[in-house]
Coordinates of C-alpha atoms and ligand atoms in Angstrom, one line a residue:
Chain S
M142 CA 0.1 0.2 0.0
I143 CA 0.9 3.6 -0.8
L144 CA -0.3 6.0 2.0
V145 CA -1.3 9.4 1.9
V146 CA -1.8 11.8 4.6
L147 CA -5.0 14.2 3.8
D148 CA -4.3 18.0 5.0
H149 CA -7.5 20.0 5.7
D150 CA -8.7 22.8 7.8
G151 CA -11.8 21.0 9.0
N152 CA -13.9 21.6 5.8
K153 CA -12.0 20.9 3.1
L154 CA -8.9 19.3 1.3
R155 CA -5.6 21.6 1.4
K156 CA -4.2 22.2 -1.9
A157 CA -0.9 20.9 -0.8
S158 CA -2.7 16.8 -0.7
L159 CA -3.8 17.0 -3.8
E160 CA -0.3 17.3 -4.6
A161 CA 0.8 14.5 -2.3
L162 CA -2.2 11.8 -3.7
T163 CA -0.8 12.8 -7.6
R164 CA 2.4 12.1 -5.9
A165 CA 1.3 9.2 -4.4
R166 CA -0.3 7.6 -7.5
K167 CA 3.5 7.7 -9.5
L168 CA 4.6 5.5 -7.2
S169 CA 1.7 3.6 -6.7
E170 CA 1.8 2.6 -10.6
A171 CA 5.3 2.0 -10.4
F172 CA 5.2 -0.5 -7.1
G173 CA 1.5 -1.6 -8.0
E174 CA 0.4 -1.4 -5.2
G175 CA -3.3 0.2 -4.6
V176 CA -3.7 4.4 -2.5
A177 CA -5.3 4.6 0.9
G178 CA -5.6 7.8 2.1
V179 CA -5.0 9.0 6.5
L180 CA -7.5 11.5 7.5
L181 CA -7.2 12.6 10.3
A182 CA -9.0 15.7 12.3
E183 CA -9.0 17.5 15.8
G184 CA -13.2 17.6 15.2
Q185 CA -14.6 18.0 12.0
A186 CA -13.0 16.4 9.0
P187 CA -14.2 16.7 5.1
V188 CA -14.3 13.4 4.7
E189 CA -17.0 13.1 1.6
E190 CA -14.1 15.1 -0.6
A191 CA -11.2 12.7 0.7
R192 CA -13.2 9.2 0.1
A193 CA -13.3 10.2 -3.3
Y194 CA -10.0 10.2 -3.9
V195 CA -8.8 7.1 -2.7
E196 CA -10.3 3.7 -2.7
T197 CA -9.7 3.0 0.9
L198 CA -9.8 6.3 3.8
Y199 CA -8.9 5.6 7.3
V200 CA -10.1 8.7 9.7
A201 CA -9.9 9.3 13.2
E202 CA -11.1 12.7 15.4
L203 CA -8.3 12.9 17.8
G204 CA -8.7 15.6 19.2
P205 CA -6.0 18.5 19.6
Y206 CA -3.5 18.0 17.8
T207 CA -0.6 17.0 19.1
A208 CA 3.0 15.2 16.8
E209 CA 2.6 12.1 19.2
K210 CA -1.3 11.7 18.2
W211 CA -1.0 12.1 14.5
A212 CA 2.1 10.5 14.5
A213 CA 0.8 7.5 15.7
G214 CA -3.2 7.7 13.9
I215 CA -0.3 7.4 10.7
L216 CA 1.4 4.1 12.3
E217 CA -2.0 2.8 12.4
A218 CA -3.5 3.2 9.1
A219 CA 0.1 2.2 8.1
K220 CA -0.3 -1.8 10.0
A221 CA -1.5 -2.8 6.8
G222 CA 1.6 -2.8 5.4
V223 CA 3.3 -0.2 3.6
K224 CA 6.2 0.5 0.3
A225 CA 5.4 4.7 1.1
I226 CA 3.8 7.1 2.8
V227 CA 3.2 10.6 1.6
A228 CA 2.4 14.0 3.0
P229 CA 1.6 17.6 2.6
S230 CA 5.3 19.5 3.9
S231 CA 4.6 21.8 6.4
R232 CA 6.5 22.4 9.6
Q233 CA 3.7 20.4 11.9
S234 CA 4.1 17.2 9.2
R235 CA 8.0 17.1 8.9
T236 CA 7.7 17.1 12.9
Y237 CA 5.2 13.7 12.9
M238 CA 6.6 12.2 9.8
G239 CA 10.0 12.4 11.4
R240 CA 8.4 10.0 14.4
V241 CA 6.2 7.8 11.9
A242 CA 9.6 7.4 10.0
Y243 CA 11.5 6.7 12.9
A244 CA 9.0 3.8 13.9
L245 CA 9.6 2.9 10.5
K246 CA 12.5 2.9 10.4
A247 CA 12.0 4.4 6.9
G248 CA 14.1 6.6 4.3
L249 CA 12.9 9.9 5.4
L250 CA 12.8 12.3 2.3
E251 CA 11.9 15.2 3.3
D252 CA 10.3 18.6 1.2
T253 CA 11.2 17.2 -1.8
L254 CA 10.6 18.5 -4.9
E255 CA 10.0 15.7 -7.4
S256 CA 9.8 11.8 -6.4
W257 CA 9.9 8.6 -8.7
A258 CA 11.1 4.9 -8.4
E259 CA 13.1 3.2 -10.0
G260 CA 14.3 -0.3 -10.3
G261 CA 12.1 -0.4 -6.9
E262 CA 14.0 2.1 -5.3
V263 CA 12.5 5.9 -4.8
Y264 CA 14.8 9.2 -5.6
A265 CA 13.5 12.5 -4.9
T266 CA 15.2 16.1 -5.6
R267 CA 15.5 18.5 -2.7
Y268 CA 16.7 21.8 -1.4
A269 CA 19.9 22.1 1.2
Y270 CA 21.7 24.4 2.7
L271 CA 19.1 27.2 3.5
N272 CA 17.9 26.1 -0.2
R273 CA 21.2 27.8 -1.5
V274 CA 21.9 23.6 -3.1
T275 CA 20.1 21.2 -5.3
Q276 CA 20.2 18.1 -4.1
K277 CA 19.4 14.2 -5.0
V278 CA 18.4 11.9 -3.3
K279 CA 17.9 7.8 -3.0
T280 CA 16.4 5.3 -0.3
A281 CA 14.7 1.7 -0.1
P282 CA 11.5 1.5 0.7
P283 CA 9.4 1.8 2.9
V284 CA 9.9 5.0 2.4
V285 CA 8.3 8.2 3.6
L286 CA 8.1 11.2 1.6
T287 CA 6.6 15.0 2.5
V288 CA 5.7 16.8 -0.6
K289 CA 6.7 21.1 -0.7
P290 CA 3.8 22.3 -2.1
N291 CA 3.4 23.9 -5.3
T292 CA 5.5 21.7 -6.9
T293 CA 3.2 18.7 -8.1
P294 CA 0.0 19.3 -10.4
L295 CA -3.4 17.8 -8.3
A296 CA -4.8 15.1 -8.3
E297 CA -8.1 14.3 -10.3
P298 CA -11.2 12.5 -8.3
L299 CA -11.6 8.6 -8.6
G300 CA -14.8 9.4 -9.7
Q301 CA -15.8 6.7 -7.2
A302 CA -16.1 7.0 -3.7
G303 CA -13.1 5.1 -1.6
Q304 CA -14.4 2.9 1.8
V305 CA -13.9 4.7 5.0
V306 CA -12.6 3.0 7.5
A307 CA -12.8 4.4 11.4
L308 CA -9.2 3.9 13.4
P309 CA -8.9 2.6 16.5
I310 CA -6.7 4.9 18.0
P311 CA -4.3 4.0 20.9
P312 CA -4.6 6.9 23.4
V313 CA -0.6 9.2 24.6
P314 CA -1.4 11.7 26.7
T315 CA 1.9 13.0 27.2
V316 CA 1.3 16.8 25.6
E317 CA -2.1 19.0 26.6
V318 CA -3.0 21.7 25.0
L319 CA -3.7 25.0 27.5
E320 CA -4.1 27.5 24.7
R321 CA -4.4 28.8 21.2
V322 CA -2.4 31.6 19.7
Q323 CA -4.4 32.3 16.2
E324 CA -3.1 34.5 13.5
E325 CA -4.4 37.1 12.2
K326 CA -5.6 36.8 9.1
K327 CA -6.6 39.7 6.7
G328 CA -5.9 39.6 3.0
V329 CA -4.2 37.7 0.2
S330 CA -2.0 34.7 2.6
L331 CA 1.1 35.6 2.1
T332 CA 1.9 32.0 1.2
E333 CA 0.0 32.1 -1.4
A334 CA 0.7 35.4 -3.1
N335 CA 1.4 36.0 -6.3
V336 CA 3.1 39.3 -5.8
V337 CA 5.2 39.9 -1.9
V338 CA 6.4 43.3 -1.1
T339 CA 8.5 43.2 1.6
G340 CA 10.5 44.9 4.2
G341 CA 13.5 45.0 6.1
R342 CA 14.9 46.9 8.6
G343 CA 15.1 50.1 5.8
M344 CA 11.9 50.9 6.4
G345 CA 13.1 53.1 9.1
G346 CA 9.9 52.7 11.0
P347 CA 6.3 51.0 11.7
E348 CA 4.8 53.8 9.5
A349 CA 6.2 53.6 6.0
F350 CA 4.4 49.1 6.7
K351 CA 1.6 51.4 5.2
E352 CA 2.7 51.9 2.0
A353 CA 4.3 48.8 1.8
E354 CA 0.2 47.7 2.2
E355 CA -1.0 50.1 0.2
L356 CA 1.4 48.7 -3.2
A357 CA 0.5 45.5 -1.7
A358 CA -3.1 45.7 -2.2
L359 CA -2.1 48.0 -5.5
L360 CA -0.9 44.8 -7.5
G361 CA -2.7 42.3 -5.0
G362 CA -0.4 40.4 -3.0
A363 CA 0.7 40.0 0.5
V364 CA 3.3 42.4 2.9
G365 CA 5.9 40.0 4.3
A366 CA 8.7 41.4 6.4
T367 CA 12.0 40.4 7.9
R368 CA 13.8 38.9 10.7
A369 CA 15.2 43.1 12.2
V370 CA 11.8 44.1 11.1
V371 CA 9.7 41.6 13.3
D372 CA 12.3 41.7 16.0
A373 CA 11.8 45.5 16.5
G374 CA 7.7 44.6 16.8
W375 CA 7.0 46.8 13.8
R376 CA 5.1 43.8 12.5
P377 CA 4.6 40.9 13.1
Y378 CA 5.9 37.3 13.2
S379 CA 3.4 35.5 10.7
E380 CA 4.3 38.2 7.8
Q381 CA 8.5 37.0 8.6
V382 CA 9.5 35.4 5.4
G383 CA 13.6 33.0 5.9
Q384 CA 14.3 30.0 7.3
T385 CA 12.8 30.8 10.9
G386 CA 10.3 32.9 9.3
K387 CA 8.1 31.7 6.0
T388 CA 8.8 30.4 2.6
V389 CA 7.7 31.9 -0.2
Q390 CA 8.3 31.6 -4.2
P391 CA 5.3 34.5 -5.8
S392 CA 5.5 35.6 -9.6
L393 CA 6.9 39.3 -7.9
Y394 CA 8.7 39.6 -4.7
I395 CA 10.0 43.1 -3.5
A396 CA 12.3 44.1 -0.8
L397 CA 12.3 46.7 0.0
G398 CA 15.5 47.9 2.5
V399 CA 16.2 44.4 3.0
S400 CA 19.6 43.9 3.4
G401 CA 19.6 40.7 2.0
A402 CA 20.8 37.8 4.6
V403 CA 21.3 34.0 3.8
Q404 CA 18.4 33.3 5.9
H405 CA 16.1 35.4 4.8
L406 CA 17.4 35.0 1.0
A407 CA 16.4 31.1 2.6
G408 CA 13.0 32.0 2.4
M409 CA 12.5 34.1 -0.7
N410 CA 15.7 33.0 -3.5
K411 CA 13.0 30.5 -5.4
S412 CA 10.6 33.7 -6.4
K413 CA 10.4 34.4 -10.1
Y414 CA 11.2 37.8 -10.5
I415 CA 13.5 39.4 -7.9
V416 CA 12.9 43.5 -7.1
A417 CA 15.3 45.5 -4.6
V418 CA 14.7 48.8 -3.2
N419 CA 17.7 49.7 -0.9
K420 CA 20.0 53.7 -0.4
D421 CA 23.0 50.8 -0.3
P422 CA 24.2 49.9 -4.0
E423 CA 26.7 47.2 -2.7
A424 CA 23.8 45.6 -0.9
P425 CA 24.0 41.5 -1.0
I426 CA 20.0 41.4 -2.1
F427 CA 21.5 43.2 -5.5
K428 CA 22.9 40.5 -6.4
H429 CA 20.0 38.4 -6.4
A430 CA 17.3 40.8 -8.1
D431 CA 16.3 40.6 -11.5
Y432 CA 15.4 44.5 -11.2
G433 CA 16.6 47.1 -8.1
I434 CA 16.1 50.5 -7.7
V435 CA 19.9 51.9 -6.1
G436 CA 17.4 54.8 -3.8
D437 CA 15.9 56.2 -0.5
V438 CA 12.9 53.7 0.1
H439 CA 10.7 57.0 1.0
Q440 CA 11.7 58.8 -2.1
V441 CA 11.2 55.5 -3.7
L442 CA 7.9 54.0 -2.3
P443 CA 5.5 56.5 -2.6
A444 CA 6.7 56.6 -6.4
L445 CA 6.8 53.0 -7.1
I446 CA 2.2 53.6 -5.5
Q447 CA 1.9 56.6 -8.2
A448 CA 4.2 54.5 -11.1
V449 CA 1.8 51.4 -10.7
K450 CA -1.4 53.4 -10.3
K451 CA -0.8 55.5 -12.9
L452 CA 0.0 51.7 -15.2
K453 CA -3.7 50.7 -13.9
D454 CA -5.7 53.8 -15.0
Chain Q
M280 CA 19.1 17.9 36.7
K281 CA 20.5 17.2 33.1
F282 CA 19.7 19.2 30.0
V283 CA 21.3 18.0 26.9
A284 CA 21.7 20.8 23.6
V285 CA 21.7 18.0 20.6
I286 CA 24.2 20.6 18.6
R287 CA 25.9 19.8 14.5
Q288 CA 28.3 21.7 12.9
V289 CA 27.6 23.2 9.8
P290 CA 28.7 25.8 7.3
D291 CA 28.1 29.6 8.0
G292 CA 25.8 30.7 5.9
E293 CA 27.5 33.4 4.9
S294 CA 30.4 31.7 3.0
R295 CA 30.2 30.6 -0.7
L296 CA 29.8 27.0 -1.3
R297 CA 31.4 25.4 -4.1
I298 CA 30.2 21.6 -5.7
Q299 CA 33.5 19.4 -6.6
G300 CA 32.6 16.5 -8.5
D301 CA 29.2 16.5 -8.1
R302 CA 29.1 17.1 -3.8
V303 CA 29.3 20.1 -2.1
D304 CA 33.0 21.1 -0.9
L305 CA 33.1 22.6 2.6
S306 CA 37.7 22.6 2.3
G307 CA 36.7 26.1 2.4
A308 CA 33.8 26.7 3.7
T309 CA 34.1 28.6 7.4
L310 CA 32.4 25.6 9.6
I311 CA 30.6 26.8 12.8
L312 CA 28.1 24.9 15.3
D313 CA 24.4 25.6 13.2
Q314 CA 22.8 29.0 14.8
M315 CA 19.4 26.9 15.9
D316 CA 21.2 24.5 17.4
E317 CA 22.9 27.4 19.1
Y318 CA 19.9 28.2 20.5
G319 CA 19.3 24.9 22.0
V320 CA 22.1 24.9 23.7
E321 CA 21.6 28.6 25.3
E322 CA 18.2 26.9 26.2
A323 CA 20.3 23.9 28.3
L324 CA 22.1 27.4 29.9
R325 CA 19.6 29.0 31.4
L326 CA 17.9 25.9 32.8
K327 CA 21.0 24.7 34.3
E328 CA 21.2 28.8 35.9
K329 CA 17.8 28.4 37.1
H330 CA 17.5 24.7 38.2
G331 CA 20.7 23.5 39.2
G332 CA 21.8 20.8 37.5
E333 CA 24.0 19.2 34.6
A334 CA 23.9 20.5 31.1
I335 CA 25.2 18.2 28.2
V336 CA 26.2 19.2 24.8
V337 CA 25.8 16.1 22.4
G338 CA 27.2 16.6 19.4
F339 CA 26.7 14.1 15.5
G340 CA 29.3 14.5 13.3
P341 CA 33.2 13.4 11.7
E342 CA 36.2 14.7 13.5
R343 CA 36.1 18.9 12.8
A344 CA 32.6 18.5 14.7
E345 CA 34.7 18.6 17.6
E346 CA 35.0 22.2 17.0
A347 CA 31.8 22.7 17.5
I348 CA 31.1 21.2 20.6
R349 CA 34.2 22.6 21.8
T350 CA 31.6 25.9 21.4
A351 CA 28.8 24.8 22.9
L352 CA 31.9 23.9 25.8
A353 CA 32.8 27.8 25.7
M354 CA 29.4 29.2 26.3
G355 CA 29.2 27.4 29.9
M356 CA 28.0 23.4 28.8
D357 CA 29.8 21.6 31.3
R358 CA 30.8 18.5 29.1
G359 CA 30.3 16.9 25.7
I360 CA 30.2 13.9 23.5
H361 CA 30.7 13.5 19.9
V362 CA 29.3 10.7 18.2
V363 CA 31.7 10.2 15.3
Y364 CA 30.2 10.4 11.7
E365 CA 32.1 10.8 8.4
G366 CA 29.6 12.1 5.7
Y367 CA 25.5 12.7 5.0
A368 CA 23.4 11.0 7.5
D369 CA 19.7 11.1 7.0
P370 CA 17.9 12.2 10.4
V371 CA 16.1 8.3 11.4
T372 CA 19.8 7.2 11.3
V373 CA 21.0 10.1 13.7
A374 CA 19.3 9.5 15.9
E375 CA 19.4 5.9 15.5
A376 CA 22.5 7.0 16.7
L377 CA 22.3 9.0 19.4
A378 CA 19.4 7.2 20.9
P379 CA 21.7 4.6 23.4
I380 CA 23.4 7.0 24.3
L381 CA 20.8 10.1 25.4
R382 CA 18.6 6.8 26.9
E383 CA 21.9 5.9 29.2
E384 CA 22.4 9.5 29.9
S385 CA 18.7 10.4 30.9
P386 CA 18.3 13.5 30.9
T387 CA 15.1 16.0 32.0
L388 CA 15.1 17.4 28.5
I389 CA 17.1 18.0 24.7
L390 CA 17.2 20.6 22.9
T391 CA 18.4 20.5 19.2
G392 CA 17.4 22.9 16.4
G393 CA 15.0 23.6 14.7
Q394 CA 16.5 23.5 11.6
Q395 CA 19.5 22.1 10.6
A396 CA 21.0 24.9 8.5
D397 CA 23.2 22.3 5.9
W398 CA 20.9 19.1 5.0
D399 CA 17.6 21.7 5.8
S400 CA 16.1 18.3 7.8
Q401 CA 13.6 19.2 10.3
A402 CA 13.0 16.6 11.5
L403 CA 15.8 15.4 14.3
G404 CA 13.2 16.6 17.2
G405 CA 10.9 13.8 16.0
A406 CA 12.7 10.8 15.4
L407 CA 14.9 11.7 18.1
A408 CA 11.4 12.0 20.9
E409 CA 10.5 8.5 18.6
A410 CA 13.4 6.6 19.9
L411 CA 12.9 7.8 22.7
G412 CA 9.2 7.7 23.5
M413 CA 9.5 11.1 24.8
P414 CA 7.1 13.7 23.7
V415 CA 8.1 16.1 21.1
V416 CA 7.5 19.6 21.1
A417 CA 9.2 21.7 17.3
W418 CA 9.7 25.5 17.0
T419 CA 9.7 25.9 20.6
T420 CA 9.4 30.0 21.6
A421 CA 9.2 29.7 25.7
L422 CA 10.2 26.9 27.9
E423 CA 9.8 26.7 32.1
L424 CA 9.5 24.1 34.2
E425 CA 6.3 23.2 36.4
G426 CA 7.9 20.3 38.8
E427 CA 7.4 17.3 36.8
T428 CA 5.8 19.0 33.7
A429 CA 6.8 21.8 31.2
R430 CA 5.2 24.6 29.8
A431 CA 6.2 25.9 26.5
K432 CA 5.0 28.0 23.7
H433 CA 5.6 26.6 20.2
D434 CA 4.3 27.5 16.6
L435 CA 1.9 25.7 14.5
D436 CA 1.6 25.6 10.5
E437 CA -0.3 28.3 11.7
G438 CA 0.0 30.7 14.8
A439 CA 1.1 29.2 18.0
E440 CA 0.1 27.2 21.0
W441 CA 0.8 27.0 25.3
V442 CA 1.1 23.4 25.9
R443 CA 1.9 21.4 29.0
V444 CA 4.3 18.5 27.9
R445 CA 5.6 15.4 30.4
L446 CA 9.3 15.2 31.3
P447 CA 11.8 14.0 29.6
A448 CA 10.4 15.4 26.4
V449 CA 12.1 17.1 23.6
F450 CA 11.9 20.3 22.3
T451 CA 13.2 21.7 18.8
T452 CA 14.1 24.6 18.8
Q453 CA 13.3 28.1 17.4
Q454 CA 13.6 32.0 17.2
G455 CA 13.0 34.1 19.9
L456 CA 13.4 31.3 22.6
N457 CA 16.4 33.9 23.5
E458 CA 19.6 35.5 22.4
P459 CA 22.4 32.6 22.3
R460 CA 25.2 34.3 24.9
Y461 CA 29.1 34.1 23.0
P462 CA 31.9 32.9 24.1
T463 CA 34.0 34.7 26.7
L464 CA 38.0 34.4 26.6
P465 CA 37.8 32.8 30.2
G466 CA 35.1 30.5 28.7
I467 CA 37.1 29.6 25.6
M468 CA 40.0 28.7 28.4
K469 CA 38.0 26.6 30.4
A470 CA 36.2 24.2 27.8
K471 CA 39.9 23.2 26.2
K472 CA 39.7 21.4 29.8
K473 CA 36.7 20.1 29.7
E474 CA 36.0 15.7 29.0
I475 CA 34.9 15.2 24.9
K476 CA 33.5 11.6 25.0
K477 CA 34.1 10.1 21.6
V478 CA 32.1 7.1 20.5
A479 CA 32.1 5.6 17.6
F480 CA 28.5 5.0 15.3
Q481 CA 28.8 2.0 12.8
G482 CA 25.7 2.4 11.2
A483 CA 25.1 3.6 7.7
S484 CA 22.8 6.6 6.0
R485 CA 19.3 5.1 5.0
V486 CA 19.2 7.8 2.4
E487 CA 21.7 8.2 0.5
I488 CA 22.9 11.5 -1.4
L489 CA 23.7 10.8 -5.9
Q490 CA 24.1 14.4 -6.7
E491 CA 24.4 18.1 -5.5
S492 CA 24.2 21.6 -7.0
I493 CA 23.9 24.9 -7.2
Q494 CA 21.2 26.2 -9.5
E495 CA 21.0 29.4 -8.6
K496 CA 18.2 30.8 -10.8
T497 CA 20.5 33.2 -13.0
R498 CA 18.9 37.7 -11.5
L499 CA 18.9 39.5 -15.2
Q500 CA 20.3 42.6 -12.4
K501 CA 19.3 45.7 -14.0
I502 CA 19.8 48.1 -10.7
L503 CA 19.0 51.6 -11.2
D504 CA 19.2 54.9 -10.5
G505 CA 16.9 56.1 -7.8
K506 CA 18.4 59.8 -7.9
D507 CA 15.4 61.0 -9.6
P508 CA 12.9 58.6 -7.7
V509 CA 9.8 59.0 -9.8
A510 CA 11.5 58.4 -13.5
A511 CA 13.1 55.1 -11.9
A512 CA 9.8 53.9 -10.3
E513 CA 8.1 54.8 -13.7
E514 CA 11.3 52.8 -15.8
L515 CA 10.7 49.6 -13.0
V516 CA 6.5 49.3 -13.4
R517 CA 7.4 49.7 -17.5
L518 CA 10.3 47.0 -17.0
L519 CA 7.5 44.6 -14.5
H520 CA 4.9 45.1 -17.3
E521 CA 6.4 45.4 -20.4
E522 CA 9.7 42.7 -19.3
A523 CA 8.3 40.5 -17.1
K524 CA 5.4 40.1 -17.3
V525 CA 4.2 40.7 -13.4
I526 CA 2.6 43.3 -13.3
Ligands
FAD60 C1 19.3 31.1 13.0 C2 18.9 32.2 12.6 C3 17.5 32.4 11.7 C4 17.2 33.8 11.2 N1 15.9 33.9 10.0 C5 15.6 34.6 9.6 C6 14.4 34.6 8.7 O1 13.9 33.7 8.9 N2 15.2 35.6 8.2 C7 15.0 36.8 7.7 O2 14.5 38.3 7.3 N3 16.3 36.9 8.3 C8 16.6 35.6 9.4 N4 17.0 35.7 10.3 C9 18.1 37.3 10.1 C10 19.2 37.2 9.6 O3 20.0 37.1 9.9 C11 19.1 39.1 8.8 O4 19.9 39.5 10.1 C12 18.6 40.5 9.0 O5 17.7 39.2 7.6 C13 17.9 41.4 9.2 O6 16.6 42.0 8.7 P1 17.6 43.6 7.3 O7 17.6 42.8 6.1 O8 15.2 44.3 7.6 O9 17.5 44.7 8.2 P2 19.2 44.9 8.1 O10 20.3 43.9 7.7 O11 19.8 45.9 8.9 O12 19.7 45.9 6.3 C14 18.6 46.6 6.5 C15 19.0 47.2 4.9 O13 18.0 48.5 4.8 C16 19.2 49.3 3.8 N5 18.0 50.7 4.1 C17 18.8 51.7 4.8 N6 17.9 52.6 5.3 C18 17.4 52.6 4.2 C19 16.8 53.5 2.7 N7 16.4 54.5 3.8 N8 16.4 53.4 1.9 C20 16.6 52.2 1.4 N9 17.3 51.0 2.3 C21 17.5 51.3 2.8 C22 20.6 49.1 4.1 O14 21.6 49.3 3.1 C23 20.2 47.5 4.3 O15 21.1 47.1 3.7 C24 18.0 34.6 11.3 C25 19.4 34.7 11.5 C26 19.6 33.7 12.0 C27 20.7 33.3 13.2
AMP61 N1 29.6 18.0 8.3 C1 29.1 18.6 7.3 N2 27.6 18.8 6.9 C2 27.1 19.5 6.5 N3 27.1 18.3 4.7 C3 27.9 18.2 4.9 C4 28.6 17.3 6.0 N4 29.3 16.0 6.3 C5 29.6 15.3 4.9 N5 28.7 16.6 4.5 C6 27.4 16.1 2.8 O1 27.3 15.2 2.4 C7 27.5 14.4 1.4 C8 27.7 13.6 2.0 O2 29.7 13.3 2.2 P1 30.6 11.8 2.1 O3 30.5 11.0 1.8 O4 31.6 12.9 2.4 O5 30.6 12.4 0.4 C9 28.4 15.4 0.6 O6 27.6 15.9 0.2 C10 28.2 16.8 1.4 O7 27.4 17.9 1.4

């Protein structure tokens, strides 16, 4: 069996789950094994939507998320025997899949860009060294594989609803969730935005971000920030782009007053086009930019807003 | 009490990476204690300072990784254990190598980096926790002991949460957990005399790296002079619209 972890928001499968399904089906063809899904939920789960994609769907309601419970649920579903487990890649999945991989003594291929089977083994490509190096890797089954979002075509439904199997879950009472701190959601989500306008320390303070918001809104995009900005309390952590923040890959990334530290580049260096505005012509960000303006962000940003407005008229 | 930080040595992000014969060649790179692991070392030290006991650094990697263990000792860790292994090893294999040592040490808690700056893996914390039958709290930004348990704040895919976790447990670090201290000169002198126990590991990585390449996207690097901000902004918008076709 090829088992695919179907991540969701309570109402709908995440797009990344449909990408994981595509990868799982490809392995299923190569190994001549069926695809089963596992749908774990804190409460509500999109069971009807999910069963349209797999022959067998294992389902369990587990209450508040912990890595232990999610790993236990997946391992329970895998009891029938698996050649591979495929999951969408996210911070949470990369933690509980670490548990799952250890429990199965599996070859773990994390955050893969592509994957395929050849001669009974599984191959993949992935980034390493803070997104600077592409690795080609291989391992033998059982394989645990996570799929980097936005790398793979979305799977289509099978046209026939799969069988739903309720999973018995052994209790793992080790972590008690005390309080959730929700991220405020406004406008386009940073990781899905086609345009990202990021401000760095060069913005000089929180006020200038009003203009970054205006430019982002004009371009249908989202606002990002560097760690220096978040540490200074100018913007919320949820907007941080980089190694310890979010990874984005928009068509257009505009970096305003950002120096271009590797930990920042790790979160945005795969963007299609990168634009930099910085008063220092030697700023490292210019080496990674397609277009740039050497100048003061306080003068260039208002001018950019005007120029975009003019284009739209 | 006993607080363990699991660390690795990685190339400094600022140093240039070269490819030699299909592999990353680190011979010219500056190698450092992984900055994500450094948060774990700092947290172990703070816990020891507050609650007493011992702070131990456990390193995995080739002979040269001893330098990173020394850095942690210079920051103040009491002693080191070095599991010597040359080349790449996947996180399941690293967890297998470390588990017997950690079981023997029987620590109050274990800290390790949220992500490795070389292999970009985020799985070591989860794999270690599974190996030891412990809970794991990933991307921890706050940690305090409360008797037999710990209260911790950690990042989720969206948002964050406070949890109470049974000890012993594994915590992976995240920026915000603390500000790591610098080794002092007396600290560096003392570290030279601190014990580093060497342990050999005979296992082999389950995952094999076949090829590494640097495919930096060639960027157009059309940089305009912003002395006239209005003219520069208009030219930039024109290029984005007509040439890149992204707006
Ligand atoms: C473990 C670890 C993880 C990290 N993770 C992240 C991460 O996820 N994301 C992240 O961003 N950073 C991260 N960092 C921090 C990173 O190393 C840098 O410190 C940070 O990205 C710098 O932010 P900055 O570019 O805004 O500030 P600076 O480096 O201070 O750069 C400011 C830039 O603005 C320019 N400038 C100043 N005034 C003006 C003006 N008026 N007009 C135009 N330009 C101006 C300056 O020339 C300069 O280039 C991490 C660091 C560590 C150790
Ligand atoms: N300590 C290390 N830090 C980062 N990468 C390493 C380290 N040791 C080995 N590697 C990588 O692991 C791969 C396999 O190493 P080797 O088995 O020595 O050829 C190499 O391509 C290196 O990129």
